[in-house]
Short mmCIF file of C-alpha atoms in Angstrom, two decimals:
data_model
loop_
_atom_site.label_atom_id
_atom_site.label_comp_id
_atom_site.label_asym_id
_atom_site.label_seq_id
_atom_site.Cartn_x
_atom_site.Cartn_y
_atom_site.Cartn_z
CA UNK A 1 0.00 0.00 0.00
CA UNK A 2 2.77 2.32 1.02
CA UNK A 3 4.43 1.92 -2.83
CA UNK A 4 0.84 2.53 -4.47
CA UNK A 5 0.41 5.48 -2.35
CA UNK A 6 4.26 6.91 -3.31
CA UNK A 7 2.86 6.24 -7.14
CA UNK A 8 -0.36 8.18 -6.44
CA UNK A 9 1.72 10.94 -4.58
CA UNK A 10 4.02 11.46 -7.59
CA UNK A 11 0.91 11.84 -10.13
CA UNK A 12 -0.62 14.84 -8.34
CA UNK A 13 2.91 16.95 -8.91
CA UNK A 14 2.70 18.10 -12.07
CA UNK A 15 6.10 19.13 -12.32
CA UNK A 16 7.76 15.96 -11.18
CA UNK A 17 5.44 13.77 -13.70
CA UNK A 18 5.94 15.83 -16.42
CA UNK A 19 10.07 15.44 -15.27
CA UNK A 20 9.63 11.08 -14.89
CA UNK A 21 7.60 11.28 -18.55
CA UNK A 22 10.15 13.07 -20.21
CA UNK A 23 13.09 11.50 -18.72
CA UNK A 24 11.01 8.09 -20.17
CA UNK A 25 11.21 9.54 -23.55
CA UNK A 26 14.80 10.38 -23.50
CA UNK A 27 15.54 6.86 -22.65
CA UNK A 28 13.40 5.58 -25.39
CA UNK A 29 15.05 7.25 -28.45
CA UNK A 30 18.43 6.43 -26.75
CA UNK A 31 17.80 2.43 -26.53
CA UNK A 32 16.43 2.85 -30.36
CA UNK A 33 19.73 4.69 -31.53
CA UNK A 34 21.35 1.35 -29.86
CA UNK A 35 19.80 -0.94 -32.54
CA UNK A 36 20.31 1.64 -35.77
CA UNK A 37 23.59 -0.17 -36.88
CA UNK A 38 26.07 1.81 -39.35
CA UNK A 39 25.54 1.66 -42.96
CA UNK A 40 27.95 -0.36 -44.75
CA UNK A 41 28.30 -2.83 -41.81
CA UNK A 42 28.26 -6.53 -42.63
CA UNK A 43 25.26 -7.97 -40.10
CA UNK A 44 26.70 -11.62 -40.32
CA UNK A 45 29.92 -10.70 -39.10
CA UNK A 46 28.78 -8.52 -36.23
CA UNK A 47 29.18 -11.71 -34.10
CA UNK A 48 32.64 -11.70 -34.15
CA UNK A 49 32.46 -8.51 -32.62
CA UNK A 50 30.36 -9.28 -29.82
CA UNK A 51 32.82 -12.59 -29.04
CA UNK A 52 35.24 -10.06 -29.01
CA UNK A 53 33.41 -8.12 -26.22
CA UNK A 54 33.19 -11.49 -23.94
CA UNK A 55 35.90 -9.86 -21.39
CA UNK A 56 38.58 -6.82 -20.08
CA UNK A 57 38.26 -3.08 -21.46
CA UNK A 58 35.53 -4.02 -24.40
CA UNK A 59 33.31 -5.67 -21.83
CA UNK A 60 33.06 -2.56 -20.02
CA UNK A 61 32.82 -0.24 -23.15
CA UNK A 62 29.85 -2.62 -24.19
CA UNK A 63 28.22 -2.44 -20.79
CA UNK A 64 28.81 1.63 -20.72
CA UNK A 65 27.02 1.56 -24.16
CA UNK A 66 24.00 -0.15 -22.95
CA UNK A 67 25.43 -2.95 -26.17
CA UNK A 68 25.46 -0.38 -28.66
CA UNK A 69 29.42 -0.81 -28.75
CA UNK A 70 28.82 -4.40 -29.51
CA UNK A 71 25.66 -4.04 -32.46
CA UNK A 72 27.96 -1.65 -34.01
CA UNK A 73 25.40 0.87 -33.86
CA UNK A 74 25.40 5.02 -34.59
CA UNK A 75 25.72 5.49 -30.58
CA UNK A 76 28.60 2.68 -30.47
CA UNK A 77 31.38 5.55 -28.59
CA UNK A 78 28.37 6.36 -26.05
CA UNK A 79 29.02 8.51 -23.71
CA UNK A 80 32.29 7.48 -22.36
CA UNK A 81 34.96 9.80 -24.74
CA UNK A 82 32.94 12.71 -22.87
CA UNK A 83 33.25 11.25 -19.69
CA UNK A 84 37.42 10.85 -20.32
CA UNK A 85 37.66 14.27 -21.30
CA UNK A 86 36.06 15.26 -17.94
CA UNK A 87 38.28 13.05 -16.25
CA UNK A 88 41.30 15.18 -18.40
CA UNK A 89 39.96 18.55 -17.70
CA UNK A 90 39.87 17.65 -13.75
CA UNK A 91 43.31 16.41 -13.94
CA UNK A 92 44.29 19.59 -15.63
CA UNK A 93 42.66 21.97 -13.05
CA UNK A 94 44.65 20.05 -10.56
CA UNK A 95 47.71 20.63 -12.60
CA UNK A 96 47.88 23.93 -14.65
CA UNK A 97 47.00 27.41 -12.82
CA UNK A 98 44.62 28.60 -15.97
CA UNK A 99 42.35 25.88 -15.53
CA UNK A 100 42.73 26.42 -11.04
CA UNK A 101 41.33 29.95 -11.86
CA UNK A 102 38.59 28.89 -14.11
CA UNK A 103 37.31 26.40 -11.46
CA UNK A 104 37.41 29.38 -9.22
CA UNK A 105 35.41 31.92 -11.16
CA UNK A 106 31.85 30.67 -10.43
CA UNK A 107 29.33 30.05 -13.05
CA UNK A 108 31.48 31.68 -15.76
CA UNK A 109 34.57 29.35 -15.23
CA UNK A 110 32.19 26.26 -15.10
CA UNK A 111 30.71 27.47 -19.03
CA UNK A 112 34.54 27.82 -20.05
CA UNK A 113 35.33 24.53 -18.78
CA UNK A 114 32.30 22.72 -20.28
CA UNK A 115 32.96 24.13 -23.73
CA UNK A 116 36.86 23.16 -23.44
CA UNK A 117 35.58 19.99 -21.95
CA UNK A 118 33.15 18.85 -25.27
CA UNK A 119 36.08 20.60 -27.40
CA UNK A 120 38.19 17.58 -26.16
CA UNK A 121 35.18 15.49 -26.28
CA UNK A 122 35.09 16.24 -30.17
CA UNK A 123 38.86 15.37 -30.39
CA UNK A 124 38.40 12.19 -29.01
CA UNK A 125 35.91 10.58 -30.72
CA UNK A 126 37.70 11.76 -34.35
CA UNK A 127 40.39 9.80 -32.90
CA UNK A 128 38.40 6.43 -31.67
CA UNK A 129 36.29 6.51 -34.51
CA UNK A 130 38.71 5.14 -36.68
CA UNK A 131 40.10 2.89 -34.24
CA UNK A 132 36.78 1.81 -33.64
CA UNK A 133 35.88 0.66 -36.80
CA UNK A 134 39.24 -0.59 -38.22
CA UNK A 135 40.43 -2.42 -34.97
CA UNK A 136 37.06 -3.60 -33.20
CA UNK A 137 34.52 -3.89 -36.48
CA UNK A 138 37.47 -5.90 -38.38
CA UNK A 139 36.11 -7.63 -41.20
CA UNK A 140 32.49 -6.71 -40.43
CA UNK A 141 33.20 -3.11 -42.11
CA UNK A 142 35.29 -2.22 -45.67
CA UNK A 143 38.16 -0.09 -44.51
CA UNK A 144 37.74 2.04 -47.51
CA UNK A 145 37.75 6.24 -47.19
CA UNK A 146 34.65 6.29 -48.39
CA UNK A 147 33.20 4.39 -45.41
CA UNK A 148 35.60 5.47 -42.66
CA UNK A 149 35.33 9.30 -43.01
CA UNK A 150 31.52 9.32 -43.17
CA UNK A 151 30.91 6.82 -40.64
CA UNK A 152 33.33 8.73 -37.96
CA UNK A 153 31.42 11.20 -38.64
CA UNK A 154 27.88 9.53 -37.63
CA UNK A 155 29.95 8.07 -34.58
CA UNK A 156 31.05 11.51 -33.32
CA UNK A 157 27.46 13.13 -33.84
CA UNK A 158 25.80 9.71 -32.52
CA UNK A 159 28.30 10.38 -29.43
CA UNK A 160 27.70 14.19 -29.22
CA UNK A 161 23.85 13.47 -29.64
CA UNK A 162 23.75 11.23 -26.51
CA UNK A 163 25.52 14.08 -24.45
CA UNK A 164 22.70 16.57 -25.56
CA UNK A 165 20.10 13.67 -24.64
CA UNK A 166 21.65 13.52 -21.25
CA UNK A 167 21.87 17.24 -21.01
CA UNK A 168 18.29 17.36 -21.43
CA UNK A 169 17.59 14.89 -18.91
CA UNK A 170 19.26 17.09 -16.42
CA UNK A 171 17.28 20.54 -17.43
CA UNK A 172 14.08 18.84 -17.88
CA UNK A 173 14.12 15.48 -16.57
CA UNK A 174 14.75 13.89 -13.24
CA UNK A 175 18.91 13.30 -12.03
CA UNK A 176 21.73 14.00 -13.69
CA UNK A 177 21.48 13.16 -17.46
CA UNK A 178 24.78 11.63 -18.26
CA UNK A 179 25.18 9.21 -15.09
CA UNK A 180 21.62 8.62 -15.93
CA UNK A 181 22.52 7.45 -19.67
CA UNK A 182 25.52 5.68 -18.35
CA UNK A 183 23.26 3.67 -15.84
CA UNK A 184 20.40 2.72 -18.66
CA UNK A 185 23.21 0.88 -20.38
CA UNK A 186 24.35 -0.93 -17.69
CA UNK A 187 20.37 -1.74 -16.47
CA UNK A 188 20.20 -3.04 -20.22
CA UNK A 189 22.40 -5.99 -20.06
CA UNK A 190 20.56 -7.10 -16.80
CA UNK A 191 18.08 -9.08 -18.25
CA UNK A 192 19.96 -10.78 -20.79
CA UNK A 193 22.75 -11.67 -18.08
CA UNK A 194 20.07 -12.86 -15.65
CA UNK A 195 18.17 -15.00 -17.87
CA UNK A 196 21.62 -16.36 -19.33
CA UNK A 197 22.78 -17.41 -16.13
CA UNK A 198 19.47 -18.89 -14.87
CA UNK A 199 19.33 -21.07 -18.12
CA UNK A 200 22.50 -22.16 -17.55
CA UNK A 201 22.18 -23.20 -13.84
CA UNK A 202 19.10 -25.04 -14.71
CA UNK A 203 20.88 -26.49 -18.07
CA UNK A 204 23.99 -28.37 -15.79
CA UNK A 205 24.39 -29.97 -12.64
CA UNK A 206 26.29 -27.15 -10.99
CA UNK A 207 23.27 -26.21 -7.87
CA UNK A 208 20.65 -25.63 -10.35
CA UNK A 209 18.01 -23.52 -8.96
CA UNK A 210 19.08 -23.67 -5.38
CA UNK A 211 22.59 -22.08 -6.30
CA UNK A 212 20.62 -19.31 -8.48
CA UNK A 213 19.10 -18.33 -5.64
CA UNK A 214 22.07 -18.22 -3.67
CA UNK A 215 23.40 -16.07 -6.48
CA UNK A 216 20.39 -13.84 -6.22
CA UNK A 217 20.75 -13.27 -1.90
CA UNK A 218 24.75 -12.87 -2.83
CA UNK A 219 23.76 -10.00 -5.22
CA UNK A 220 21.99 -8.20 -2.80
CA UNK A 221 23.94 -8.36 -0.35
CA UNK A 222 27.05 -7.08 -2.69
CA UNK A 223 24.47 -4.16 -3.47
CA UNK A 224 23.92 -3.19 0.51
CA UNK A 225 27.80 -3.54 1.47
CA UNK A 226 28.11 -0.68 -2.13
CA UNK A 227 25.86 1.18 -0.54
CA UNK A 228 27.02 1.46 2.71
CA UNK A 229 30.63 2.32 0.46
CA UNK A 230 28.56 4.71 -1.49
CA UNK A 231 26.78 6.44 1.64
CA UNK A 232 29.67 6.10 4.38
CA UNK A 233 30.38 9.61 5.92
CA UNK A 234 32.30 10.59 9.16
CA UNK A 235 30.52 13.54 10.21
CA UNK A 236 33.01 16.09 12.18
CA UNK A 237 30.71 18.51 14.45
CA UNK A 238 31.28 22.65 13.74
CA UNK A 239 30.56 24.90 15.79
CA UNK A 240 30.26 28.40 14.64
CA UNK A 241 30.60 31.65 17.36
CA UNK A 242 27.53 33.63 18.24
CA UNK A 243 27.12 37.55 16.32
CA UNK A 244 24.53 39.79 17.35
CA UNK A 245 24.12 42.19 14.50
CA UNK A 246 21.21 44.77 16.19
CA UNK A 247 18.12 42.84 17.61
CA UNK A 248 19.39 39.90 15.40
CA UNK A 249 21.41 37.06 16.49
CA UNK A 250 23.51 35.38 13.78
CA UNK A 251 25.79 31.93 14.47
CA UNK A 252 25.59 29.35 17.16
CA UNK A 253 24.37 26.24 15.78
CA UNK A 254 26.24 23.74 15.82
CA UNK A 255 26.67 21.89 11.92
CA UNK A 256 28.76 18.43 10.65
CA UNK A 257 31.50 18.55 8.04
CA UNK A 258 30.47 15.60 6.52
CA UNK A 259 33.85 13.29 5.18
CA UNK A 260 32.93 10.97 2.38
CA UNK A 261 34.58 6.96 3.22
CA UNK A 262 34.97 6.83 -0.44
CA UNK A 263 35.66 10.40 -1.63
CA UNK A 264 37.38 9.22 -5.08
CA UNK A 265 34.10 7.55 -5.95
CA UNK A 266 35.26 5.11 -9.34
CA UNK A 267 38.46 6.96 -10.19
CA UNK A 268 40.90 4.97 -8.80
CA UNK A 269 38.89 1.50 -10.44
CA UNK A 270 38.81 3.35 -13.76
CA UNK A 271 42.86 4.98 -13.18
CA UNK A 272 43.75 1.53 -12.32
CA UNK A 273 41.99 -0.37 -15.35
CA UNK A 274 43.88 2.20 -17.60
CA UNK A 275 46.91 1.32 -16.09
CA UNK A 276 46.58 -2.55 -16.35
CA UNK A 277 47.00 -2.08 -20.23
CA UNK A 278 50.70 -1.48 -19.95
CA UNK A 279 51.74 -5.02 -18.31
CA UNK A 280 49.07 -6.64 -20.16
CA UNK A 281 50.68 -5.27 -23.20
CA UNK A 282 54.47 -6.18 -21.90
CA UNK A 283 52.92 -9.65 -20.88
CA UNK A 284 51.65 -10.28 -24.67
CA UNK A 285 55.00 -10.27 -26.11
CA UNK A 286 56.45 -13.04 -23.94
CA UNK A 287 56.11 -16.40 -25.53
CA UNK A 288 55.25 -17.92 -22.28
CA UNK A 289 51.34 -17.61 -21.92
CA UNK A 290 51.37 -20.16 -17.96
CA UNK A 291 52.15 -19.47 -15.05
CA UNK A 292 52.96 -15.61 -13.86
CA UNK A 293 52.33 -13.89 -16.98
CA UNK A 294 49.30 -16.28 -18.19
CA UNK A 295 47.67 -15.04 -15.16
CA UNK A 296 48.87 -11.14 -15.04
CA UNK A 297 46.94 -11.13 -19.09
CA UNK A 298 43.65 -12.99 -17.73
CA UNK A 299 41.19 -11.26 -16.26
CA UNK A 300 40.27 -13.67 -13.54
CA UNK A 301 44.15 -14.29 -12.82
CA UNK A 302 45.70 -13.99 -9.24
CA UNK A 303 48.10 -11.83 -10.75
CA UNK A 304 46.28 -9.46 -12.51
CA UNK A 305 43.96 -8.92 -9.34
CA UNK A 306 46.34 -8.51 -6.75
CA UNK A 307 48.26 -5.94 -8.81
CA UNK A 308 44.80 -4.43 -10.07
CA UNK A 309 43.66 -3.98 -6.22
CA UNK A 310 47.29 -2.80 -5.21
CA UNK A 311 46.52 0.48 -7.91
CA UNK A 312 43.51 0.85 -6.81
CA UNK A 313 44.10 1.31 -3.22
CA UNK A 314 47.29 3.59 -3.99
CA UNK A 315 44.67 5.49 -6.90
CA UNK A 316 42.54 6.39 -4.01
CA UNK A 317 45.21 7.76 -1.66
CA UNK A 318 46.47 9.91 -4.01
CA UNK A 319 42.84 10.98 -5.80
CA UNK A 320 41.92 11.27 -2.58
CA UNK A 321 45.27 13.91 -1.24
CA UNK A 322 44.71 15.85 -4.14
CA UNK A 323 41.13 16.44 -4.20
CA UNK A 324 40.49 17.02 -0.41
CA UNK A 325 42.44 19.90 1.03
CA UNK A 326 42.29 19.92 4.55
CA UNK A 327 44.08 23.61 4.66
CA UNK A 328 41.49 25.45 2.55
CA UNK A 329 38.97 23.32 4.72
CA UNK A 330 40.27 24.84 7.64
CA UNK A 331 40.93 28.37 6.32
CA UNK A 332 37.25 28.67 5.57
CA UNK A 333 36.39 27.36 8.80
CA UNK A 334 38.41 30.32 10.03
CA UNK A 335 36.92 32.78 7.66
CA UNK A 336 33.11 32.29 8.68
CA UNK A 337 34.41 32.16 12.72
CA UNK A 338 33.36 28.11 12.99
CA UNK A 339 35.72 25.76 14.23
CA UNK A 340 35.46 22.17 15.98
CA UNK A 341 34.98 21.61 19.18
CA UNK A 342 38.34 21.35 21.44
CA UNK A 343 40.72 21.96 18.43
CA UNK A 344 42.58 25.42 17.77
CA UNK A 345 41.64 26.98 14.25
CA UNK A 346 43.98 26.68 11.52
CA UNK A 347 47.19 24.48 11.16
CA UNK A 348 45.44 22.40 14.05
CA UNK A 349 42.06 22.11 12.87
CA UNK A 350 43.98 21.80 9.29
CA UNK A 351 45.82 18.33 10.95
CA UNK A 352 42.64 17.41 12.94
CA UNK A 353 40.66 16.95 9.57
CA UNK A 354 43.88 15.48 7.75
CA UNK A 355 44.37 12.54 10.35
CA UNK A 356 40.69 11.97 10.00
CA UNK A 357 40.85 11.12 6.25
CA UNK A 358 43.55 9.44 6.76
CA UNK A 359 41.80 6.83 8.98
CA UNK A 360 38.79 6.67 6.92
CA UNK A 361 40.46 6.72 3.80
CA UNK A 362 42.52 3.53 4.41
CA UNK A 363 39.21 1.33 4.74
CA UNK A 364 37.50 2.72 2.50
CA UNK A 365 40.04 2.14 -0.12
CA UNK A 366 40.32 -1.69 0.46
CA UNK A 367 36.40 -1.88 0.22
CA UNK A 368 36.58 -0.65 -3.13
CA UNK A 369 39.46 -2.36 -4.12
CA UNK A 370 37.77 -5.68 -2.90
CA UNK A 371 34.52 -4.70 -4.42
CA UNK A 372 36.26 -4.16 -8.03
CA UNK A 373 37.77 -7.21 -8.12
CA UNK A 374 34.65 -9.52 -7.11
CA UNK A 375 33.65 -10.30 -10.66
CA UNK A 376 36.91 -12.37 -10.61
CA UNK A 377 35.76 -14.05 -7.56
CA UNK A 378 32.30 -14.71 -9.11
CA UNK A 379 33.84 -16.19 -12.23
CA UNK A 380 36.07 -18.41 -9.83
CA UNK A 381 32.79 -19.84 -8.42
CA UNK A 382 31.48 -20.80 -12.07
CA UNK A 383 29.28 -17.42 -12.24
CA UNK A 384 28.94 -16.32 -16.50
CA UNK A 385 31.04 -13.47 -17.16
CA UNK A 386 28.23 -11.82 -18.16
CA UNK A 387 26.32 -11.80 -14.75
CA UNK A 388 29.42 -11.78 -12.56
CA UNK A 389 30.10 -8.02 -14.18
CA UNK A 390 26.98 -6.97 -11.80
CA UNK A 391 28.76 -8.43 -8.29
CA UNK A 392 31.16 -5.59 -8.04
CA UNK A 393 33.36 -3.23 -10.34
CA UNK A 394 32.92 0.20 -11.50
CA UNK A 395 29.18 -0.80 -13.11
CA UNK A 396 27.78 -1.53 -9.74
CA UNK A 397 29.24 1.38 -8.06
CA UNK A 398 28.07 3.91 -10.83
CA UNK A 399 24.59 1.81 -10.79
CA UNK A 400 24.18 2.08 -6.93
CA UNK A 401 25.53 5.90 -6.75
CA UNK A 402 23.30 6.98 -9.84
CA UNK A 403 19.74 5.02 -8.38
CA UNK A 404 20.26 6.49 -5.01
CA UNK A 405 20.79 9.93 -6.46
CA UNK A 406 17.79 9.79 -8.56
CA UNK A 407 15.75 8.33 -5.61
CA UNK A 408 16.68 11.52 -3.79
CA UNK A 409 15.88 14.20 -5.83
CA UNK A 410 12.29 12.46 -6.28
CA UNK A 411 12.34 12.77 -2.72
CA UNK A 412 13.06 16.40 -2.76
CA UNK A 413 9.87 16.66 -4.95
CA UNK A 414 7.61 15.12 -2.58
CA UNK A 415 8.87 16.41 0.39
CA UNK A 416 8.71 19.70 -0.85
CA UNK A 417 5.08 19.36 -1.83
CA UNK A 418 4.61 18.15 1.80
CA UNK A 419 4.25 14.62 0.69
CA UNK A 420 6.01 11.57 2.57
CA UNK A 421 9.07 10.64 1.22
CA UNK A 422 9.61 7.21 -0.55
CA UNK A 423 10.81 5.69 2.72
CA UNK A 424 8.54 5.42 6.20
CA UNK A 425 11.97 6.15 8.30
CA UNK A 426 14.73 8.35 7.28
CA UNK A 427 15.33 9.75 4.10
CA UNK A 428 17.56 8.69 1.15
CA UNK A 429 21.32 10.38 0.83
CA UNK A 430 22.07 11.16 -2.66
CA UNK A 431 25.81 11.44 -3.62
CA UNK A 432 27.74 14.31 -3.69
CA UNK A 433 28.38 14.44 -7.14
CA UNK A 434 27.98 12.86 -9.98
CA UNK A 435 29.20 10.54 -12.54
CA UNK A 436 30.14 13.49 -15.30
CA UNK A 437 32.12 14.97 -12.98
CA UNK A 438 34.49 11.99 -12.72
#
């Protein structure tokens, strides 16, 4: 009763069902694009491609795509060359003092770094379009001029049309548009990967439906411990010091910093996979494909997941150094006369909030670094590849972080309406953040 009445409370806002409707129609010419292959592409050959796709980087990229990467289709690039030239652009306002003041200048520097950002976007896809369809396509597309030039071009407006779709979805829809693109892609391959493993369990002898249910109850509880990743805060109490400005009296309450468990989000998973190409590639010139180097170039090797989980825990130590700064914390503590209970302002409070992190951060960082390499474990335990991609790894995080974000702001709608929220006690956290800004 309480979900029907939620339902019934969201159809009396105009606003927020005009917002879910729209949203719904965004989504729908999206997953059409995924089917409208390239012209020129040989059908019968596509499967090659999508055998190709059965593990590492091209996995993911199919996933990301919602399988439009795989079905060669006009959205094939997806969203992802937009989401690495965020990642670039962040890197570069950590780096270069230009791109420090932009980031500083308010709503002006933001439009300066968007439009450098989809500049870089452009670049990028006229450089994996090619590579796109002469290394992944293969033989399932001529490698003529006459096909390459005009189908890069149809990739790089497919790609740039998917970032205005998820623009859209921010302005007039409900969450943030491009995480929310990125998730409907991974939420595509669900089915398929759910149905594939339940055939198979009830196909062989290995549990049948008993161990598909224990797969099931596993999943969940994979899903909770994200969440509690996602969520985790250590709240540090603030205090700030009492003004009376006339008859008015300004300050006094009393107000939480709150420190995020896993403040790099998916950067160090996606840092790390990046990295892993450059011993995989060193690996695939030795003759010797056993022992140490077999397993550093599989996926599901001991090798390759101990030194995957090594980078990520070091990715979100540094990620995390460089974006937190517990001195400009501190200094605007200082500014707007709060501080924390029983510590001096500045350099104190400064290594008060440092040491903090640093305790928080350690944990946090093996937690993700176990939770992105679970899909190994899963395949250990005779899990599809398919399905295991939904027990940990960047997709889950991104598909927890983006549903609970989403889930909040509808919140904020009802609540704001003076409607009850979607849940009886508490209230949903969204994220702080959101998967373009990675």
């Amino acid at each position: 009763m309480g979900f029907i009445k939620t339902l019934q409370n969201i159809s009396k806002i105009e606003d927020l069902r005009n917002r879910l409707l729209i949203t719904f129609f965004f989504v729908v010419i999206y997953r059409l694009g995924v089917h409208i292959v390239l012209p020129g592409v040989d059908p019968q050959e596509l499967t090659n491609l999508q055998a190709m796709t059965s593990g590492g980087i091209l996995d993911i990229l199919n996933m990301f795509s919602g399988g439009a990467f795989a079905n060669a289709s006009i959205f094939a690039l997806g969203i992802m060359p937009y989401i690495s030239a965020s990642i670039v652009m962040q890197l570069l306002g950590m780096a270069l003092p230009y791109f420090q003041k932009l980031q500083r200048e308010g709503e002006s520097g933001r439009t300066k770094m968007n439009q450098y950002t989809r500049y870089l976007t452009v670049a990028i896809l006229l450089f994996q379009g090619p590579a796109y369809l002469i290394g992944a396509l293969g033989p399932a597309a001529p490698t003529s001029w006459t096909f390459l030039v005009p189908s890069t071009i149809i990739l790089a407006g497919g790609s740039m049309f998917v970032l205005w779709l998820g623009e859209r979805i921010t302005d007039k829809g409900i969450g943030n548009g491009v995480s929310f693109i990125i998730l409907v892609g991974i939420i595509a391959r669900l089915p398929h990967a759910l149905i594939g493993e339940f055939t198979s369990r009830l196909s062989s002898q290995a549990g049948g439906l008993v161990m598909f249910l224990a797969e099931i109850v596993l999943l969940l509880l994979i899903i909770c411990g994200a969440i509690l990743l996602v969520q985790g805060t250590r709240r540090i109490p603030v205090q700030y010091a009492k003004r009376v400005v006339g008859n008015k009296q300004y300050g006094g309450a009393r107000q939480y910093i709150p420190l995020k468990v896993n403040a790099a989000n998916v950067m160090p998973i996606i840092f790390a996979q990046a990295i892993m190409f450059v011993p995989i590639t060193l690996a695939g010139f030795s003759t010797e494909k056993t022992g140490f180097i077999g397993s550093l170039t599989s996926h599901d090797g001991v090798a390759y997941n101990v030194l995957f989980a090594l980078l990520i825990i070091a990715f979100t130590w540094f990620y995390t150094a460089v974006t937190i700064n517990p001195t400009q914390m501190a200094d605007e503590l200082k500014r707007n006369n709060g501080f924390i209970p029983g510590i001096k302002p500045g350099k104190k409070t400064a290594d008060y909030i440092d040491t903090i992190m640093t305790r928080i951060t350690f944990p946090g960082s093996l937690f993700l670094a176990l939770v992105a390499i679970l899909p190994a474990f899963a395949s250990y335990f005779g899990i599809s590849r398919e399905f295991s991609q939904f027990f940990g790894g960047t997709s889950l995080l991104i598909l927890v972080g983006v549903v609970l974000d989403t889930l909040q702001q509808i919140e904020s709608h009802l609540l704001m309406r003076h409607y009850d929220g979607l849940l009886k006690s508490g209230r949903i956290k969204g994220r702080s953040g959101s998967i373009a800004a990675y």
